[in-house]
Amino acid sequence: MRTIGRWLLVHLVGLALLVACPAKGDVNINILGFRYESRSSSQSPSLTLKVRENEGFVSGTWSANLAQSRPSANQQVWFSISIHDARSQKMFSAHADAINYSFLFPQKKSWRGQHQMLTPAGTLVLSGQFSSKTAAGDFTFTPDANYLAQAGAHLTSAPSTLELLELGLAGVTVEQMVAFEKSGMKSSAAEMIRFKSSGVTPQYAVAVRKVQPFSADEIVRLRNSGVPETFPAAMKSAGYDFDAVQLVKLRNSGVSADEAAAWKKAGFDFDLESLVKMRNSGVKPDFARAVKEVFPSISSSEVVKLRNSGISKEFLIDIKKADVDFTVDEIIRLRNSGVSADYIRAWRTAGSTFRSEELIRLRNSGVPVDYAAVVNIPNRKPLSVDTLIKLRNRGMSAQEIRELRE
């Protein structure tokens, strides 16, 4: 036990020291032969290009954070890329598989030289040196003339030299531009880059636009939110109108097109906000259908109230058979006070017209159901709730009350 206790203490101390260490790079701690390692969250590799010239070709300076070992072919490490153009105040960001930039990761402690990278849009040349997990130098990007001509033909406008660099680093091919154009979505360079980085395919764009002409930004939003390409058409078939924001909200709340259609079949013409409310409250269409049979004009908020109060459809139907005039709020209070349908039915059968609050008072005061038979005696004034409670508190039985009254 002492050995185990010592082992636990050592590890707890090691973990505590890691937590206490400021996150400025890798931390290595060795305690009694045990090694603890922490890696900074800023260790993902990155490449930054700062534009100096942007006429015919793009040139400037570059820097890279390479605080990581060289990625292998079977290891996917995302490489963050950004471009800064101070003159236009423009900034571009993208991600790529680091394996495509493995030439930047040093085989040895330092290097000096020049690296050429072929992109779909042209050639990027990086020259400089590596030292202490960082690299820096000058860069030049020369556009591909054929790519420029094709882009001008298949995009909404010919891209600028800087946009060509962005298209190249994003990996946008001419074939992808053509595919979007054929799908009916001839796009700008910026839109193509967004489509590429968000994983939007021409097939996805066509599918979501079948029932509504979503913009490029809306399509990207739908894709980034995980909205299936068949979802807009399915919701339209279910009888609903929507925009991209509403589709995302439905998707995030777990509302399916089948569920939306089921609400229509149940007789509810809910708007999309109400569908989300029903879903978040755990209300099912079959429960709401039973409620609607009892309350034909019930609102969505009242359905949620009943569900949240634990009212079953069986209880609801039974209590309304005992008295059709109770409201939703009254039924909830009756249920919470333990007033059953049989209890209500006994008083109604005896000719009593006690309201819900009076029935609750009787139930809470322990007035038994057989008292109902002595409320109305021929040629006698009906007993009030207060009188019944007083008689109950005196311990009188229904038979004793009857004998007194007769």
PDB file of N, CA and C in Angstrom, residues 146-193:
ATOM      1  N   ASN A 146      -2.144  29.614 -68.703  1.00  0.00           N
ATOM      2  CA  ASN A 146      -3.304  28.830 -69.129  1.00  0.00           C
ATOM      3  C   ASN A 146      -4.377  28.812 -68.034  1.00  0.00           C
ATOM      4  N   TYR A 147      -3.933  28.673 -66.778  1.00  0.00           N
ATOM      5  CA  TYR A 147      -4.879  28.677 -65.651  1.00  0.00           C
ATOM      6  C   TYR A 147      -5.607  30.021 -65.589  1.00  0.00           C
ATOM      7  N   LEU A 148      -4.850  31.114 -65.786  1.00  0.00           N
ATOM      8  CA  LEU A 148      -5.442  32.445 -65.749  1.00  0.00           C
ATOM      9  C   LEU A 148      -6.512  32.595 -66.828  1.00  0.00           C
ATOM     10  N   ALA A 149      -6.216  32.114 -68.035  1.00  0.00           N
ATOM     11  CA  ALA A 149      -7.177  32.209 -69.136  1.00  0.00           C
ATOM     12  C   ALA A 149      -8.427  31.386 -68.844  1.00  0.00           C
ATOM     13  N   GLN A 150      -8.233  30.169 -68.335  1.00  0.00           N
ATOM     14  CA  GLN A 150      -9.369  29.296 -68.027  1.00  0.00           C
ATOM     15  C   GLN A 150     -10.208  29.876 -66.884  1.00  0.00           C
ATOM     16  N   ALA A 151      -9.532  30.416 -65.872  1.00  0.00           N
ATOM     17  CA  ALA A 151     -10.250  31.007 -64.741  1.00  0.00           C
ATOM     18  C   ALA A 151     -11.088  32.196 -65.197  1.00  0.00           C
ATOM     19  N   GLY A 152     -10.537  33.007 -66.097  1.00  0.00           N
ATOM     20  CA  GLY A 152     -11.278  34.145 -66.617  1.00  0.00           C
ATOM     21  C   GLY A 152     -12.521  33.730 -67.372  1.00  0.00           C
ATOM     22  N   ALA A 153     -12.460  32.547 -68.004  1.00  0.00           N
ATOM     23  CA  ALA A 153     -13.599  32.060 -68.786  1.00  0.00           C
ATOM     24  C   ALA A 153     -14.670  31.409 -67.918  1.00  0.00           C
ATOM     25  N   HIS A 154     -14.266  30.766 -66.835  1.00  0.00           N
ATOM     26  CA  HIS A 154     -15.220  29.956 -66.063  1.00  0.00           C
ATOM     27  C   HIS A 154     -15.607  30.558 -64.715  1.00  0.00           C
ATOM     28  N   LEU A 155     -14.989  31.682 -64.340  1.00  0.00           N
ATOM     29  CA  LEU A 155     -15.402  32.405 -63.137  1.00  0.00           C
ATOM     30  C   LEU A 155     -16.204  33.633 -63.551  1.00  0.00           C
ATOM     31  N   THR A 156     -16.847  34.282 -62.606  1.00  0.00           N
ATOM     32  CA  THR A 156     -17.655  35.461 -62.929  1.00  0.00           C
ATOM     33  C   THR A 156     -16.801  36.620 -63.423  1.00  0.00           C
ATOM     34  N   SER A 157     -15.533  36.636 -63.028  1.00  0.00           N
ATOM     35  CA  SER A 157     -14.596  37.650 -63.519  1.00  0.00           C
ATOM     36  C   SER A 157     -13.186  37.090 -63.415  1.00  0.00           C
ATOM     37  N   ALA A 158     -12.286  37.654 -64.218  1.00  0.00           N
ATOM     38  CA  ALA A 158     -10.901  37.173 -64.198  1.00  0.00           C
ATOM     39  C   ALA A 158     -10.275  37.477 -62.841  1.00  0.00           C
ATOM     40  N   PRO A 159      -9.611  36.511 -62.232  1.00  0.00           N
ATOM     41  CA  PRO A 159      -9.011  36.738 -60.914  1.00  0.00           C
ATOM     42  C   PRO A 159      -7.779  37.630 -61.002  1.00  0.00           C
ATOM     43  N   SER A 160      -7.528  38.371 -59.937  1.00  0.00           N
ATOM     44  CA  SER A 160      -6.308  39.168 -59.850  1.00  0.00           C
ATOM     45  C   SER A 160      -5.128  38.239 -59.592  1.00  0.00           C
ATOM     46  N   THR A 161      -3.932  38.800 -59.680  1.00  0.00           N
ATOM     47  CA  THR A 161      -2.736  37.993 -59.426  1.00  0.00           C
ATOM     48  C   THR A 161      -2.737  37.438 -58.006  1.00  0.00           C
ATOM     49  N   LEU A 162      -3.150  38.266 -57.054  1.00  0.00           N
ATOM     50  CA  LEU A 162      -3.202  37.806 -55.668  1.00  0.00           C
ATOM     51  C   LEU A 162      -4.254  36.715 -55.498  1.00  0.00           C
ATOM     52  N   GLU A 163      -5.391  36.866 -56.189  1.00  0.00           N
ATOM     53  CA  GLU A 163      -6.428  35.826 -56.120  1.00  0.00           C
ATOM     54  C   GLU A 163      -5.939  34.521 -56.735  1.00  0.00           C
ATOM     55  N   LEU A 164      -5.093  34.619 -57.752  1.00  0.00           N
ATOM     56  CA  LEU A 164      -4.517  33.404 -58.341  1.00  0.00           C
ATOM     57  C   LEU A 164      -3.658  32.666 -57.316  1.00  0.00           C
ATOM     58  N   LEU A 165      -2.883  33.428 -56.545  1.00  0.00           N
ATOM     59  CA  LEU A 165      -2.081  32.807 -55.489  1.00  0.00           C
ATOM     60  C   LEU A 165      -2.995  32.118 -54.474  1.00  0.00           C
ATOM     61  N   GLU A 166      -4.072  32.785 -54.103  1.00  0.00           N
ATOM     62  CA  GLU A 166      -5.008  32.211 -53.136  1.00  0.00           C
ATOM     63  C   GLU A 166      -5.677  30.960 -53.701  1.00  0.00           C
ATOM     64  N   LEU A 167      -6.087  31.020 -54.964  1.00  0.00           N
ATOM     65  CA  LEU A 167      -6.692  29.848 -55.607  1.00  0.00           C
ATOM     66  C   LEU A 167      -5.719  28.681 -55.634  1.00  0.00           C
ATOM     67  N   GLY A 168      -4.450  29.003 -55.934  1.00  0.00           N
ATOM     68  CA  GLY A 168      -3.441  27.952 -55.995  1.00  0.00           C
ATOM     69  C   GLY A 168      -3.197  27.306 -54.650  1.00  0.00           C
ATOM     70  N   LEU A 169      -3.049  28.126 -53.602  1.00  0.00           N
ATOM     71  CA  LEU A 169      -2.796  27.577 -52.271  1.00  0.00           C
ATOM     72  C   LEU A 169      -4.010  26.823 -51.735  1.00  0.00           C
ATOM     73  N   ALA A 170      -5.220  27.224 -52.164  1.00  0.00           N
ATOM     74  CA  ALA A 170      -6.428  26.511 -51.747  1.00  0.00           C
ATOM     75  C   ALA A 170      -6.621  25.220 -52.535  1.00  0.00           C
ATOM     76  N   GLY A 171      -5.857  25.069 -53.632  1.00  0.00           N
ATOM     77  CA  GLY A 171      -5.954  23.839 -54.422  1.00  0.00           C
ATOM     78  C   GLY A 171      -7.135  23.793 -55.361  1.00  0.00           C
ATOM     79  N   VAL A 172      -7.631  24.956 -55.789  1.00  0.00           N
ATOM     80  CA  VAL A 172      -8.779  25.001 -56.699  1.00  0.00           C
ATOM     81  C   VAL A 172      -8.306  24.728 -58.123  1.00  0.00           C
ATOM     82  N   THR A 173      -8.876  23.724 -58.759  1.00  0.00           N
ATOM     83  CA  THR A 173      -8.491  23.363 -60.121  1.00  0.00           C
ATOM     84  C   THR A 173      -9.470  23.950 -61.133  1.00  0.00           C
ATOM     85  N   VAL A 174      -9.041  23.993 -62.396  1.00  0.00           N
ATOM     86  CA  VAL A 174      -9.921  24.460 -63.474  1.00  0.00           C
ATOM     87  C   VAL A 174     -11.130  23.540 -63.596  1.00  0.00           C
ATOM     88  N   GLU A 175     -10.905  22.241 -63.414  1.00  0.00           N
ATOM     89  CA  GLU A 175     -12.000  21.269 -63.512  1.00  0.00           C
ATOM     90  C   GLU A 175     -13.104  21.572 -62.497  1.00  0.00           C
ATOM     91  N   GLN A 176     -12.711  22.010 -61.317  1.00  0.00           N
ATOM     92  CA  GLN A 176     -13.708  22.344 -60.288  1.00  0.00           C
ATOM     93  C   GLN A 176     -14.495  23.599 -60.672  1.00  0.00           C
ATOM     94  N   MET A 177     -13.809  24.579 -61.253  1.00  0.00           N
ATOM     95  CA  MET A 177     -14.515  25.777 -61.724  1.00  0.00           C
ATOM     96  C   MET A 177     -15.550  25.408 -62.783  1.00  0.00           C
ATOM     97  N   VAL A 178     -15.146  24.567 -63.725  1.00  0.00           N
ATOM     98  CA  VAL A 178     -16.040  24.146 -64.809  1.00  0.00           C
ATOM     99  C   VAL A 178     -17.243  23.398 -64.244  1.00  0.00           C
ATOM    100  N   ALA A 179     -16.997  22.533 -63.272  1.00  0.00           N
ATOM    101  CA  ALA A 179     -18.080  21.736 -62.682  1.00  0.00           C
ATOM    102  C   ALA A 179     -19.113  22.632 -62.008  1.00  0.00           C
ATOM    103  N   PHE A 180     -18.664  23.657 -61.293  1.00  0.00           N
ATOM    104  CA  PHE A 180     -19.613  24.573 -60.651  1.00  0.00           C
ATOM    105  C   PHE A 180     -20.360  25.393 -61.698  1.00  0.00           C
ATOM    106  N   GLU A 181     -19.666  25.782 -62.754  1.00  0.00           N
ATOM    107  CA  GLU A 181     -20.323  26.540 -63.814  1.00  0.00           C
ATOM    108  C   GLU A 181     -21.418  25.697 -64.465  1.00  0.00           C
ATOM    109  N   LYS A 182     -21.135  24.433 -64.740  1.00  0.00           N
ATOM    110  CA  LYS A 182     -22.124  23.540 -65.352  1.00  0.00           C
ATOM    111  C   LYS A 182     -23.303  23.274 -64.421  1.00  0.00           C
ATOM    112  N   SER A 183     -23.056  23.354 -63.118  1.00  0.00           N
ATOM    113  CA  SER A 183     -24.135  23.114 -62.151  1.00  0.00           C
ATOM    114  C   SER A 183     -25.069  24.313 -62.024  1.00  0.00           C
ATOM    115  N   GLY A 184     -24.735  25.411 -62.723  1.00  0.00           N
ATOM    116  CA  GLY A 184     -25.560  26.610 -62.640  1.00  0.00           C
ATOM    117  C   GLY A 184     -25.063  27.610 -61.627  1.00  0.00           C
ATOM    118  N   MET A 185     -23.882  27.361 -61.074  1.00  0.00           N
ATOM    119  CA  MET A 185     -23.322  28.264 -60.074  1.00  0.00           C
ATOM    120  C   MET A 185     -21.965  28.789 -60.519  1.00  0.00           C
ATOM    121  N   LYS A 186     -21.981  29.628 -61.530  1.00  0.00           N
ATOM    122  CA  LYS A 186     -20.740  30.274 -61.936  1.00  0.00           C
ATOM    123  C   LYS A 186     -20.319  31.204 -60.808  1.00  0.00           C
ATOM    124  N   SER A 187     -19.110  31.026 -60.310  1.00  0.00           N
ATOM    125  CA  SER A 187     -18.723  31.665 -59.052  1.00  0.00           C
ATOM    126  C   SER A 187     -17.536  32.598 -59.224  1.00  0.00           C
ATOM    127  N   SER A 188     -17.310  33.415 -58.209  1.00  0.00           N
ATOM    128  CA  SER A 188     -16.131  34.275 -58.170  1.00  0.00           C
ATOM    129  C   SER A 188     -14.959  33.485 -57.598  1.00  0.00           C
ATOM    130  N   ALA A 189     -13.771  34.066 -57.678  1.00  0.00           N
ATOM    131  CA  ALA A 189     -12.588  33.400 -57.115  1.00  0.00           C
ATOM    132  C   ALA A 189     -12.764  33.188 -55.615  1.00  0.00           C
ATOM    133  N   ALA A 190     -13.264  34.211 -54.915  1.00  0.00           N
ATOM    134  CA  ALA A 190     -13.453  34.099 -53.461  1.00  0.00           C
ATOM    135  C   ALA A 190     -14.447  32.997 -53.115  1.00  0.00           C
ATOM    136  N   GLU A 191     -15.514  32.888 -53.910  1.00  0.00           N
ATOM    137  CA  GLU A 191     -16.516  31.845 -53.654  1.00  0.00           C
ATOM    138  C   GLU A 191     -15.946  30.454 -53.905  1.00  0.00           C
ATOM    139  N   MET A 192     -15.145  30.315 -54.948  1.00  0.00           N
ATOM    140  CA  MET A 192     -14.530  29.012 -55.238  1.00  0.00           C
ATOM    141  C   MET A 192     -13.606  28.587 -54.102  1.00  0.00           C
ATOM    142  N   ILE A 193     -12.878  29.553 -53.564  1.00  0.00           N
ATOM    143  CA  ILE A 193     -11.975  29.243 -52.443  1.00  0.00           C
ATOM    144  C   ILE A 193     -12.782  28.791 -51.230  1.00  0.00           C
TER     145      ILE A 193
END
